[in-house]
Short mmCIF file of C-alpha atoms in Angstrom, two decimals:
data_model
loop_
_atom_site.label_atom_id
_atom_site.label_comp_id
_atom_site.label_asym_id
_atom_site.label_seq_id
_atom_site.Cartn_x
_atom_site.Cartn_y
_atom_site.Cartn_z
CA UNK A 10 186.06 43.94 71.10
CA UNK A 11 188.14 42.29 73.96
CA UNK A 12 191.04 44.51 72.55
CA UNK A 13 188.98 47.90 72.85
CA UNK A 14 187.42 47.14 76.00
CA UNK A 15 189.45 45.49 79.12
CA UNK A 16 186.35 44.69 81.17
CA UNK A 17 183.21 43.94 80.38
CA UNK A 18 180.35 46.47 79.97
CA UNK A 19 178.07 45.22 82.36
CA UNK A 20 180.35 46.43 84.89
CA UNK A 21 180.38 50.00 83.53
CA UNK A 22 179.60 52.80 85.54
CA UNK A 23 176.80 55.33 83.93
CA UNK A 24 179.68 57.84 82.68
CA UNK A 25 182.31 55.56 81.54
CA UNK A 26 179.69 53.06 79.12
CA UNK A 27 178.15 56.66 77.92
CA UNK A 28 182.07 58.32 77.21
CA UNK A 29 182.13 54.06 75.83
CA UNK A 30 179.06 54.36 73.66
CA UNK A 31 180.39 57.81 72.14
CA UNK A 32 183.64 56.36 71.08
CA UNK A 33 182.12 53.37 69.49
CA UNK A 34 180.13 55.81 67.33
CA UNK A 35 182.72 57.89 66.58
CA UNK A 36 184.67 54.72 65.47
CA UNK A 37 181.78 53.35 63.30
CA UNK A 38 181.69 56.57 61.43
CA UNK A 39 185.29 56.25 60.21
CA UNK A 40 184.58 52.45 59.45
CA UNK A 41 181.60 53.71 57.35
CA UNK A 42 183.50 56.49 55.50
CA UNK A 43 185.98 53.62 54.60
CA UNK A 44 183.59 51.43 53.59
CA UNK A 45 181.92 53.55 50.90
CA UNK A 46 185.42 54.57 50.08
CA UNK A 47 185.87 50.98 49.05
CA UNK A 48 182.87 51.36 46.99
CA UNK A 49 182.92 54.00 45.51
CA UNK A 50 186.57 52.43 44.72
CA UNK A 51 185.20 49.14 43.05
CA UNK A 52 182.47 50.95 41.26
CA UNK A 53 185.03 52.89 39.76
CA UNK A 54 187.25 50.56 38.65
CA UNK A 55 184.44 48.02 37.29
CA UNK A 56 183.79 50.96 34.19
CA UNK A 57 182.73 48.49 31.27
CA UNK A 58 185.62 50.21 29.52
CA UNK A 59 188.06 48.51 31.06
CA UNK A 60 187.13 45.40 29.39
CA UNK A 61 189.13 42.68 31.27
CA UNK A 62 190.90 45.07 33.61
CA UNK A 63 187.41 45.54 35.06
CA UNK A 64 187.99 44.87 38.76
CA UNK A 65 184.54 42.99 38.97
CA UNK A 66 185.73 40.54 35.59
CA UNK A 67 188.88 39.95 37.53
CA UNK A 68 187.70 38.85 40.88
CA UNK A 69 184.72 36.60 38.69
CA UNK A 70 181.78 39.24 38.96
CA UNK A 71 179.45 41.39 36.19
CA UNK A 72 178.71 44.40 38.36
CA UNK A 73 180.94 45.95 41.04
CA UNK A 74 178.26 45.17 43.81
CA UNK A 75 178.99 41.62 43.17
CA UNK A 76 182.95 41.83 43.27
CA UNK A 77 182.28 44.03 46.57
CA UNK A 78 180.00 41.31 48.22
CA UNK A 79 182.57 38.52 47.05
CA UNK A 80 185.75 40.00 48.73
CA UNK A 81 183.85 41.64 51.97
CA UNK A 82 181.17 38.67 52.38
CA UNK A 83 178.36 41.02 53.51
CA UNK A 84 174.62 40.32 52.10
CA UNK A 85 174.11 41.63 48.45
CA UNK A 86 171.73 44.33 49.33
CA UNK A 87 174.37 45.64 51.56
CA UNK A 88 176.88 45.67 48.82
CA UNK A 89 173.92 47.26 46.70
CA UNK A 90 173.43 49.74 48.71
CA UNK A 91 176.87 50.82 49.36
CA UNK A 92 177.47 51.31 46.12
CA UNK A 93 174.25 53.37 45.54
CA UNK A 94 175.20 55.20 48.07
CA UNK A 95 178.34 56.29 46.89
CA UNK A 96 177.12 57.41 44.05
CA UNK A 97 174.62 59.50 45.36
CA UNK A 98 177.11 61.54 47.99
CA UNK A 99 179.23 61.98 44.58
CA UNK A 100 176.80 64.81 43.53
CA UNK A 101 177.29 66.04 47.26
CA UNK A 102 180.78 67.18 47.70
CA UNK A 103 180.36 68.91 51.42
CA UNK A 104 178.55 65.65 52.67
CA UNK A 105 181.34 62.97 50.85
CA UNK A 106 183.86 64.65 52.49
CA UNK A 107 182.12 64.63 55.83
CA UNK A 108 181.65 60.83 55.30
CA UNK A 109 185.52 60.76 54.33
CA UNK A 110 186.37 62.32 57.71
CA UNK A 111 184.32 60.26 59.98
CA UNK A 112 182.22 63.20 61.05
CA UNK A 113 179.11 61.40 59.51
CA UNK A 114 178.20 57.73 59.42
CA UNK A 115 176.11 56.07 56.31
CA UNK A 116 173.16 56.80 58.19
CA UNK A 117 173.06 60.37 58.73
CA UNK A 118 174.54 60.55 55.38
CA UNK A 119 171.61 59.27 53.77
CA UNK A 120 169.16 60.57 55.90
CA UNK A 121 170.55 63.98 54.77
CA UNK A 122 170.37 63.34 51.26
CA UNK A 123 167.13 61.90 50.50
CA UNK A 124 165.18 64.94 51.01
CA UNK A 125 167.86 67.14 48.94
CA UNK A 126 168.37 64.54 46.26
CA UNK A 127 165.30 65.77 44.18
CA UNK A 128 166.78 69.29 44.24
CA UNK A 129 169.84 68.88 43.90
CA UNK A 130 170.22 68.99 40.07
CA UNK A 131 167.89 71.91 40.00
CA UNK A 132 169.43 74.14 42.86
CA UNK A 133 171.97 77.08 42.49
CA UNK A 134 175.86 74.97 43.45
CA UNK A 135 176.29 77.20 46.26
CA UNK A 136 173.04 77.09 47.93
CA UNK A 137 173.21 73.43 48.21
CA UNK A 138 177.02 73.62 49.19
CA UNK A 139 175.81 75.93 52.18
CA UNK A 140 173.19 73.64 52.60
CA UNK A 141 175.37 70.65 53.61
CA UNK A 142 177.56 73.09 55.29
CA UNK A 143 174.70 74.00 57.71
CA UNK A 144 173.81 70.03 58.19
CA UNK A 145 176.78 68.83 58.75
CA UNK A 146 177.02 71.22 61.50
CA UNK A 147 173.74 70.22 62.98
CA UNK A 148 174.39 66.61 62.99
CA UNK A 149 177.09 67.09 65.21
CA UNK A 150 174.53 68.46 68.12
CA UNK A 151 171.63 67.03 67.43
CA UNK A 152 170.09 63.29 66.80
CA UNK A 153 169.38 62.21 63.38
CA UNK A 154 165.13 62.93 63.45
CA UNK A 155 166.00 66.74 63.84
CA UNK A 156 168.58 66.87 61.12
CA UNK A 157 166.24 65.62 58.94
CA UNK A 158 163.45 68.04 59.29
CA UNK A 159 166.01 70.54 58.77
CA UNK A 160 167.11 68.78 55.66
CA UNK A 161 163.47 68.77 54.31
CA UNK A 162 163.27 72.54 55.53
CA UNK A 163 166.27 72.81 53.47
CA UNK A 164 164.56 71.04 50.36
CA UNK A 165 162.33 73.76 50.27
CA UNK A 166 164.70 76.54 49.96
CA UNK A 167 166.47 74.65 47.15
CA UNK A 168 163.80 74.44 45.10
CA UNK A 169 160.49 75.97 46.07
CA UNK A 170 158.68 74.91 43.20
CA UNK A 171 159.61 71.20 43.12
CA UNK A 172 156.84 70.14 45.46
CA UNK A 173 154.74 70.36 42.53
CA UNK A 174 155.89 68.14 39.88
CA UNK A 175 155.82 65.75 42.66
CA UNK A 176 152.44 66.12 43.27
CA UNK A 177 151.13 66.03 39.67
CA UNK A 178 152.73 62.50 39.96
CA UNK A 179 151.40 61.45 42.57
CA UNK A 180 148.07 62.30 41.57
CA UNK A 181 148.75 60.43 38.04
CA UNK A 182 149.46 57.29 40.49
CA UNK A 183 146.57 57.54 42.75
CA UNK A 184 144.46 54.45 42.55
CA UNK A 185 142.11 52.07 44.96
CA UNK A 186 141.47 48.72 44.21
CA UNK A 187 139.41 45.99 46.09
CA UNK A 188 141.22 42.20 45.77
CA UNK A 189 139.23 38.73 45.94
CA UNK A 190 137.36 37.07 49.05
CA UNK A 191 139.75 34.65 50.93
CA UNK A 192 139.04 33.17 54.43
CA UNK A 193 135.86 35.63 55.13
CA UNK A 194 138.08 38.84 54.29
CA UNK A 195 138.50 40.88 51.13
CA UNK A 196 141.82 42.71 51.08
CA UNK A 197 142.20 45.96 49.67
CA UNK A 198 145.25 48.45 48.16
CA UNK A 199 145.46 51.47 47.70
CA UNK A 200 147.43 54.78 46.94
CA UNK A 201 146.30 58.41 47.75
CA UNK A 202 147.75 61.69 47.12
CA UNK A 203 148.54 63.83 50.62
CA UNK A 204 145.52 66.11 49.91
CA UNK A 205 143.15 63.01 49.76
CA UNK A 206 144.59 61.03 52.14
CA UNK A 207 144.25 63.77 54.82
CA UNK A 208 140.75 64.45 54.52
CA UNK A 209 140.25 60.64 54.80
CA UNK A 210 143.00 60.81 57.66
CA UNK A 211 140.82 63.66 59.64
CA UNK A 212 137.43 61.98 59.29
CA UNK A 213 139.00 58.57 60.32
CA UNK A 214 140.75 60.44 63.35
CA UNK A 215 137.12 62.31 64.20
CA UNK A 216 135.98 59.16 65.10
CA UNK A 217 138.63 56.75 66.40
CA UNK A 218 140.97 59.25 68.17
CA UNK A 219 139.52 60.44 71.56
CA UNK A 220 141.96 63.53 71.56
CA UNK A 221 140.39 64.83 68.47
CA UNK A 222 137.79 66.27 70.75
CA UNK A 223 134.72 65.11 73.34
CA UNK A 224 131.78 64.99 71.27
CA UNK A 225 133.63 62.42 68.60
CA UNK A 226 134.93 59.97 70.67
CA UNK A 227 134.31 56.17 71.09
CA UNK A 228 134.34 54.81 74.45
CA UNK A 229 137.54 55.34 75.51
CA UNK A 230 139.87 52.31 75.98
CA UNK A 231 143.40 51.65 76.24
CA UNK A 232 144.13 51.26 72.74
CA UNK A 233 143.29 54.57 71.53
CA UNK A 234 146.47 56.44 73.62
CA UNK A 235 148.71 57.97 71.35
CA UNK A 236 151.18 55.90 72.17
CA UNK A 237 149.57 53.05 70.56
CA UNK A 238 149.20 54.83 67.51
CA UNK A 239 152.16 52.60 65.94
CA UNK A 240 150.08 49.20 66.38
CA UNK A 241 146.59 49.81 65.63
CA UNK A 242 145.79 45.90 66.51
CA UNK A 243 145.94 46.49 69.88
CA UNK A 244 142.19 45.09 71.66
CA UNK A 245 141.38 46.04 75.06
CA UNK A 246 139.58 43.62 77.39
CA UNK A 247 135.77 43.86 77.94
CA UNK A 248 134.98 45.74 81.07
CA UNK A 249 131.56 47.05 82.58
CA UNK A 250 130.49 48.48 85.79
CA UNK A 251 126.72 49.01 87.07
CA UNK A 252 126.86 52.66 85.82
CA UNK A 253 130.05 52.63 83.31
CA UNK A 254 128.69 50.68 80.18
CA UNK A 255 131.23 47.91 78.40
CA UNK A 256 134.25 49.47 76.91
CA UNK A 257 134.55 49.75 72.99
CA UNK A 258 136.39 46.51 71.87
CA UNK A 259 137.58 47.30 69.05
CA UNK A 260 141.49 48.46 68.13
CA UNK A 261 141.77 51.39 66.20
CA UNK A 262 142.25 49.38 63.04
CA UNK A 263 139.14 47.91 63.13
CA UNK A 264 137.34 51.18 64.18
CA UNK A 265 138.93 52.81 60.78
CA UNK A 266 137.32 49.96 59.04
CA UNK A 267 134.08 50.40 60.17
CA UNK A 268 133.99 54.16 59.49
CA UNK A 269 135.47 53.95 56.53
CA UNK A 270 132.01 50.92 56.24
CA UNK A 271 129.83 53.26 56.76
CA UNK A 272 130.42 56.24 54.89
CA UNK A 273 130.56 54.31 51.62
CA UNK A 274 127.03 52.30 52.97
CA UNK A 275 125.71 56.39 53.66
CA UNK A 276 126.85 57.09 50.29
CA UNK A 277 124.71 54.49 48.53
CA UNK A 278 121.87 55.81 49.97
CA UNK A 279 122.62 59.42 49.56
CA UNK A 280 119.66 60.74 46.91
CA UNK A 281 123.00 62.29 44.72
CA UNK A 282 124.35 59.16 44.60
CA UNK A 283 124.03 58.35 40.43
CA UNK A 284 122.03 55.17 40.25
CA UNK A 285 122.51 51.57 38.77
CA UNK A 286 119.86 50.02 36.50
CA UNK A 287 117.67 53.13 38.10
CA UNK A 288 118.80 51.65 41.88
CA UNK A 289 121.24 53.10 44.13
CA UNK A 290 123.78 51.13 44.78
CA UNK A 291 122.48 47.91 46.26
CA UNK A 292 124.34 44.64 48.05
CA UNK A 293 122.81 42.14 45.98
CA UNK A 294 122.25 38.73 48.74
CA UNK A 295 121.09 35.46 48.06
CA UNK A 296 119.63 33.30 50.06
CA UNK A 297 117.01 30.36 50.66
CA UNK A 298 113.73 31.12 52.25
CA UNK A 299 114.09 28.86 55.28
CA UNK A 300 117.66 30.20 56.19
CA UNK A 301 116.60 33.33 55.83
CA UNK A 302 114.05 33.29 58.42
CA UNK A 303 115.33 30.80 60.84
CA UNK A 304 118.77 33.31 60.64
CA UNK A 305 120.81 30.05 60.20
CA UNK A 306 122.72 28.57 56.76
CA UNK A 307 124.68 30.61 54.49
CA UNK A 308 123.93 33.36 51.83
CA UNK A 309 125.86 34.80 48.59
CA UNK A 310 126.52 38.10 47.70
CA UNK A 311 126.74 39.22 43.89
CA UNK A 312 130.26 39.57 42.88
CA UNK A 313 131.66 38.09 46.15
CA UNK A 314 133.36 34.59 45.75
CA UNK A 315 132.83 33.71 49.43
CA UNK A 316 129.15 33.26 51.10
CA UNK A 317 128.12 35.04 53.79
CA UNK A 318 125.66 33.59 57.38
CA UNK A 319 121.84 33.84 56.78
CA UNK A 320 122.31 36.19 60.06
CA UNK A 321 123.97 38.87 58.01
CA UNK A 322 121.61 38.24 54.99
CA UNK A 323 119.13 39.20 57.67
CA UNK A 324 120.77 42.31 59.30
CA UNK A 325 121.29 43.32 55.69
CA UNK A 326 117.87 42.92 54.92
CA UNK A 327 116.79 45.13 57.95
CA UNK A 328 118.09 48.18 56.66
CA UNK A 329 117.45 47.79 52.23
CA UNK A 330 114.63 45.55 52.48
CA UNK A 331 114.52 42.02 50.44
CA UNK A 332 112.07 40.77 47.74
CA UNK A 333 111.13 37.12 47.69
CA UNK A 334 112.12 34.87 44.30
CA UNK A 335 110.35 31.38 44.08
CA UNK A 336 111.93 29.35 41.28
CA UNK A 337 111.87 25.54 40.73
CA UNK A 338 114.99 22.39 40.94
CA UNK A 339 116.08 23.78 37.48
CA UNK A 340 116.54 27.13 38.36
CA UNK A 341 113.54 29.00 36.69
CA UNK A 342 111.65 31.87 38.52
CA UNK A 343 108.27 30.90 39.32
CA UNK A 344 106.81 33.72 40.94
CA UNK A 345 108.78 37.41 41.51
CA UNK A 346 107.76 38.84 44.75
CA UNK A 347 106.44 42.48 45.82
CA UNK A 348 110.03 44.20 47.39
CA UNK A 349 109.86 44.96 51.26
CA UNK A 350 111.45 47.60 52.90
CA UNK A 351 112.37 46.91 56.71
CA UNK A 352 112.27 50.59 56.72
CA UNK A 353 110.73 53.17 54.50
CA UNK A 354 113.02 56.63 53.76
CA UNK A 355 110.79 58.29 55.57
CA UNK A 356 111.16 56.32 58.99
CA UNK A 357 114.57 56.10 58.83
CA UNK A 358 114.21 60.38 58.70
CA UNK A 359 112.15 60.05 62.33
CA UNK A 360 114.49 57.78 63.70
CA UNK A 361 117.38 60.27 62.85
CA UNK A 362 115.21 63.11 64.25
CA UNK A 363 114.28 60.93 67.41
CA UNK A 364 117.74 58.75 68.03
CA UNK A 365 120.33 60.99 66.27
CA UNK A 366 122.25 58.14 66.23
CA UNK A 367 123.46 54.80 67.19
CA UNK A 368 121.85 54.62 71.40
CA UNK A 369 124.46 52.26 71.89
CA UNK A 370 126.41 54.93 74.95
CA UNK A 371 129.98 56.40 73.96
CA UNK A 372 129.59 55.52 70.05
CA UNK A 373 129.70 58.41 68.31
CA UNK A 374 128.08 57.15 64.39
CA UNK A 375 125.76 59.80 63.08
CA UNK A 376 122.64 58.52 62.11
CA UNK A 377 123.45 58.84 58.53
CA UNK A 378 125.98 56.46 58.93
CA UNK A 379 123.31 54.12 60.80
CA UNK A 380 121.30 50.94 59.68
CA UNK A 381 118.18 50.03 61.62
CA UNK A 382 117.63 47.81 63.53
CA UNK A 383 114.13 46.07 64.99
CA UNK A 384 113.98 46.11 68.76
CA UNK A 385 111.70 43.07 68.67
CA UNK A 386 112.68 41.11 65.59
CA UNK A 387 110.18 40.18 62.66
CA UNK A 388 110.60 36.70 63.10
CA UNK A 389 109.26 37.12 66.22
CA UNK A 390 106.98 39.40 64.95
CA UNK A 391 108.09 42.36 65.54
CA UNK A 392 106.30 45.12 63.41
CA UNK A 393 108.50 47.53 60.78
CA UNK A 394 106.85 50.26 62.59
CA UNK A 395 108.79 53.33 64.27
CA UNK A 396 108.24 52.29 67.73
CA UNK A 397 110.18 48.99 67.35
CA UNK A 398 112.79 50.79 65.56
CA UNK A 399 115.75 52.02 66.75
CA UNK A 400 119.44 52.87 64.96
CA UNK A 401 122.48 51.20 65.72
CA UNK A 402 126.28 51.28 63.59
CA UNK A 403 126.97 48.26 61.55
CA UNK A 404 129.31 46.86 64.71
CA UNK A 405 126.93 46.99 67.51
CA UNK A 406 124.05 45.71 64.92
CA UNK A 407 126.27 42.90 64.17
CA UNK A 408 127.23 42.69 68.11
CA UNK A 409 123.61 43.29 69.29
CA UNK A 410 122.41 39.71 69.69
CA UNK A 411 125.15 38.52 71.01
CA UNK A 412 127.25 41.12 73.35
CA UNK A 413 126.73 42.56 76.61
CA UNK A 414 123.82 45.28 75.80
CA UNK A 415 119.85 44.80 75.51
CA UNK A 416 117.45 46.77 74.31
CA UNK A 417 113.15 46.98 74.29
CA UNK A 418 110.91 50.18 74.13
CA UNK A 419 109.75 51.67 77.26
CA UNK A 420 106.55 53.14 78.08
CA UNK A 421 107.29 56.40 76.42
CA UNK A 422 107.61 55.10 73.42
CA UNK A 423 111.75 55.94 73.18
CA UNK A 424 114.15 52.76 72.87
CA UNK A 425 115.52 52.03 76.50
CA UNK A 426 118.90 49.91 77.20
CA UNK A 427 120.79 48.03 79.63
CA UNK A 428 124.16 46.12 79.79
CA UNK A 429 125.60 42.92 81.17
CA UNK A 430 128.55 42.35 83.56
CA UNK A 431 129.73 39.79 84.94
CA UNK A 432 125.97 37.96 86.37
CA UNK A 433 124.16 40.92 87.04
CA UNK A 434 122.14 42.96 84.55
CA UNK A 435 122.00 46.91 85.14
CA UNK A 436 118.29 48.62 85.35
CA UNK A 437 116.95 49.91 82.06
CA UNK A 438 117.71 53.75 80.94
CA UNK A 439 116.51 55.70 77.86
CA UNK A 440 119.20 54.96 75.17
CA UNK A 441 120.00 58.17 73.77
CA UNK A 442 122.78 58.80 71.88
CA UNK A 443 125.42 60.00 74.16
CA UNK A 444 128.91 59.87 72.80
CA UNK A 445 130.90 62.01 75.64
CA UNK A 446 129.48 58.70 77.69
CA UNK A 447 127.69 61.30 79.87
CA UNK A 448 124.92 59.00 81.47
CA UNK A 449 123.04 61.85 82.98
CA UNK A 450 120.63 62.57 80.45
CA UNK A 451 119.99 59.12 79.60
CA UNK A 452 118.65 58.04 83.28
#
């Protein structure tokens, strides 16, 4: 480096580290075309033929990666990969001798090829000569992100039909699959072809991305900018004025989750949905008497290895009902219960017709998505009655007792709300569902 540049770069002027920066690349290239001339080099001369003229047998290695990695002392993978990659620009004349003559480095060089590489034993010669012609050209103008979207364009051309067999795979490798409990979380996996994955992609976006239009947005927060789109971990910080309620918490990853929550939960319920044991769907929970009630101990769900609070048992219970089991020390059932819905089908219809959704302002879940919630809880003896029932998402009915909002039935008989911030409390409002935030019809 000292040799190549007299002084150091800090004390570069704007043109001379640019005309600097340019010469390094071109440099690098030419190492790079060298390099996979090497390897292409040792590959060649490691052919199992050659018994113990092999190269790789003489310098004390089996494959010619491992004779390159001994003599050059880079990592293993990058002696993989150069070799890899010198086999693949074999089947690429235009681009090998592009690499050759230091007019593209390994990057661009691979860039280029993995979109052609699928079409390349498929394509007319001279179409995919003309091809790399046209490419080579480009990446001499333009930065490597454009190059490639021609290269893909390029694909195309080369073989218009070879999208397809691609697909059929895919769809062949499709799959879903839910792991074990660990730590309070259950991790999932999953692969979905593009046509699947973008209607789940668009509903998801509906309702976490505030560009995807007013009327399905979340309270807007910092962490939903495009530009955040890259880490969807991102939480913003709790705010709240007297007439701007708290902003949505939650990062967009956790905003997917919860969508993704509730359509499945909708789905149980849906009257299409086939049934099990002539039930929908049902969360199974488990839990003693006295925790249930007093909301505090744990509670076990069927088929989940890790238990649950009596809290959620309850919340859970508010929206499928629960039936009560009295058994003795040895485990046998002494008396089976009547079952007791928290809410009948046909309230949770009103409350759809009445709230249209979760009241909580700027969240945009449907009511179909919704469980219910009781404005004056049973234990305190709040009736299962339409007037002390209101609907609320699964995150602000988890959030309800506990974050900044309250909520009690005014005099008209329509749920009315209120928020926290800092000491003071605001004054109470109707709590309609309002997901542009617009505040004026709820006062």
């Amino acid at each position: 480096m000292s040799a190549l540049l007299p002084v150091s770069l800090a004390v570069l002027t704007d043109d001379p580290l640019v005309g600097f920066a340019q010469a390094v690349e071109e440099a690098g290239r030419v190492l790079d075309g060298l390099r996979l001339g090497v390897a292409r080099e040792f590959d060649n001369r490691t052919d199992e033929t050659l018994g113990e003229d092999s190269l790789a047998r003489k310098l004390g290695a089996k494959r010619p990666w491992g004779a390159l990695e001994t003599v050059t002392r880079t990592s293993a993978k990058d002696a993989r990969e150069r070799v890899a990659e010198a086999r693949r620009l074999a089947k690429f004349a235009v681009l090998e001798a592009a690499v050759e003559a230091g007019v593209l480095g390994r990057a661009q060089a691979v860039a280029i090829m993995e979109p052609l590489l699928p079409a390349a034993d498929r394509a007319d010669t001279a179409l995919v000569e003309a091809a790399c012609e046209n490419l080579v050209d480009l990446s001499k103008v333009l930065p490597a992100t454009a190059v490639v979207e021609a290269a893909e364009a390029w694909a195309l051309v080369l073989d218009p039909d070879g999208v397809e067999p691609v697909e059929k795979a895919a769809v062949e490798k499709r799959f879903f699959r839910l792991g074990r409990a660990k730590d309070g979380l259950v991790k999932f996996s999953g692969a979905l072809p593009v046509e699947q994955a973008a209607a789940v992609r668009a509903l998801l976006d509906a309702y976490v991305n505030p560009r995807a239009g007013a009327s399905v947005m979340f309270t807007p927060n910092a962490a939903d900018d495009s530009n955040d789109v890259e880490d969807g971990r991102q939480k913003p910080m709790l705010t709240a004025t007297e007439t701007e309620p708290p902003t949505d918490t939650r990062t967009p990853d956790q905003k997917r989750a919860d969508v993704m929550h509730a359509v499945f939960a909708a789905a149980a319920r849906a009257p299409e949905t086939p049934t099990m044991g002539g039930s929908h769907p049902t969360v199974l929970v488990v839990v003693p008497k006295d925790d249930f009630e007093t909301g505090h101990g744990a509670a076990r769900i069927d088929g989940e290895d890790e238990p649950v609070s009596a809290k959620t048992a309850k919340r859970i219970a508010e929206t499928g009902g629960y039936q009560e089991v009295q058994i003795d020390s040895a485990g046998k059932i002494l008396n089976l219960g009547d079952t007791k819905r928290c809410a009948t089908v046909w309230q949770r219809k009103a409350l759809a017709v009445r709230d249209k959704g979760c009241i909580i302002p700027g969240c945009t879940m449907p009511a179909r998505w919704c469980e219910v919630h009781h404005i004056r809880p049973d234990r305190d003896g709040g009736p299962t009655d339409i007037l002390n029932l209101t609907l609320l998402c699964w995150f602000h009915h988890n959030d309800i007792d506990t974050g900044p909002y309250q909520l009690r039935m005014g005099d008209d008989r329509t749920p009315e709300i209120r928020w926290t911030f800092g000491s003071h409390a605001t004054e109470w409002i109707k709590a309609i569902h309002t997901p542009k935030r617009d505040l004026s019809t709820a006062t």
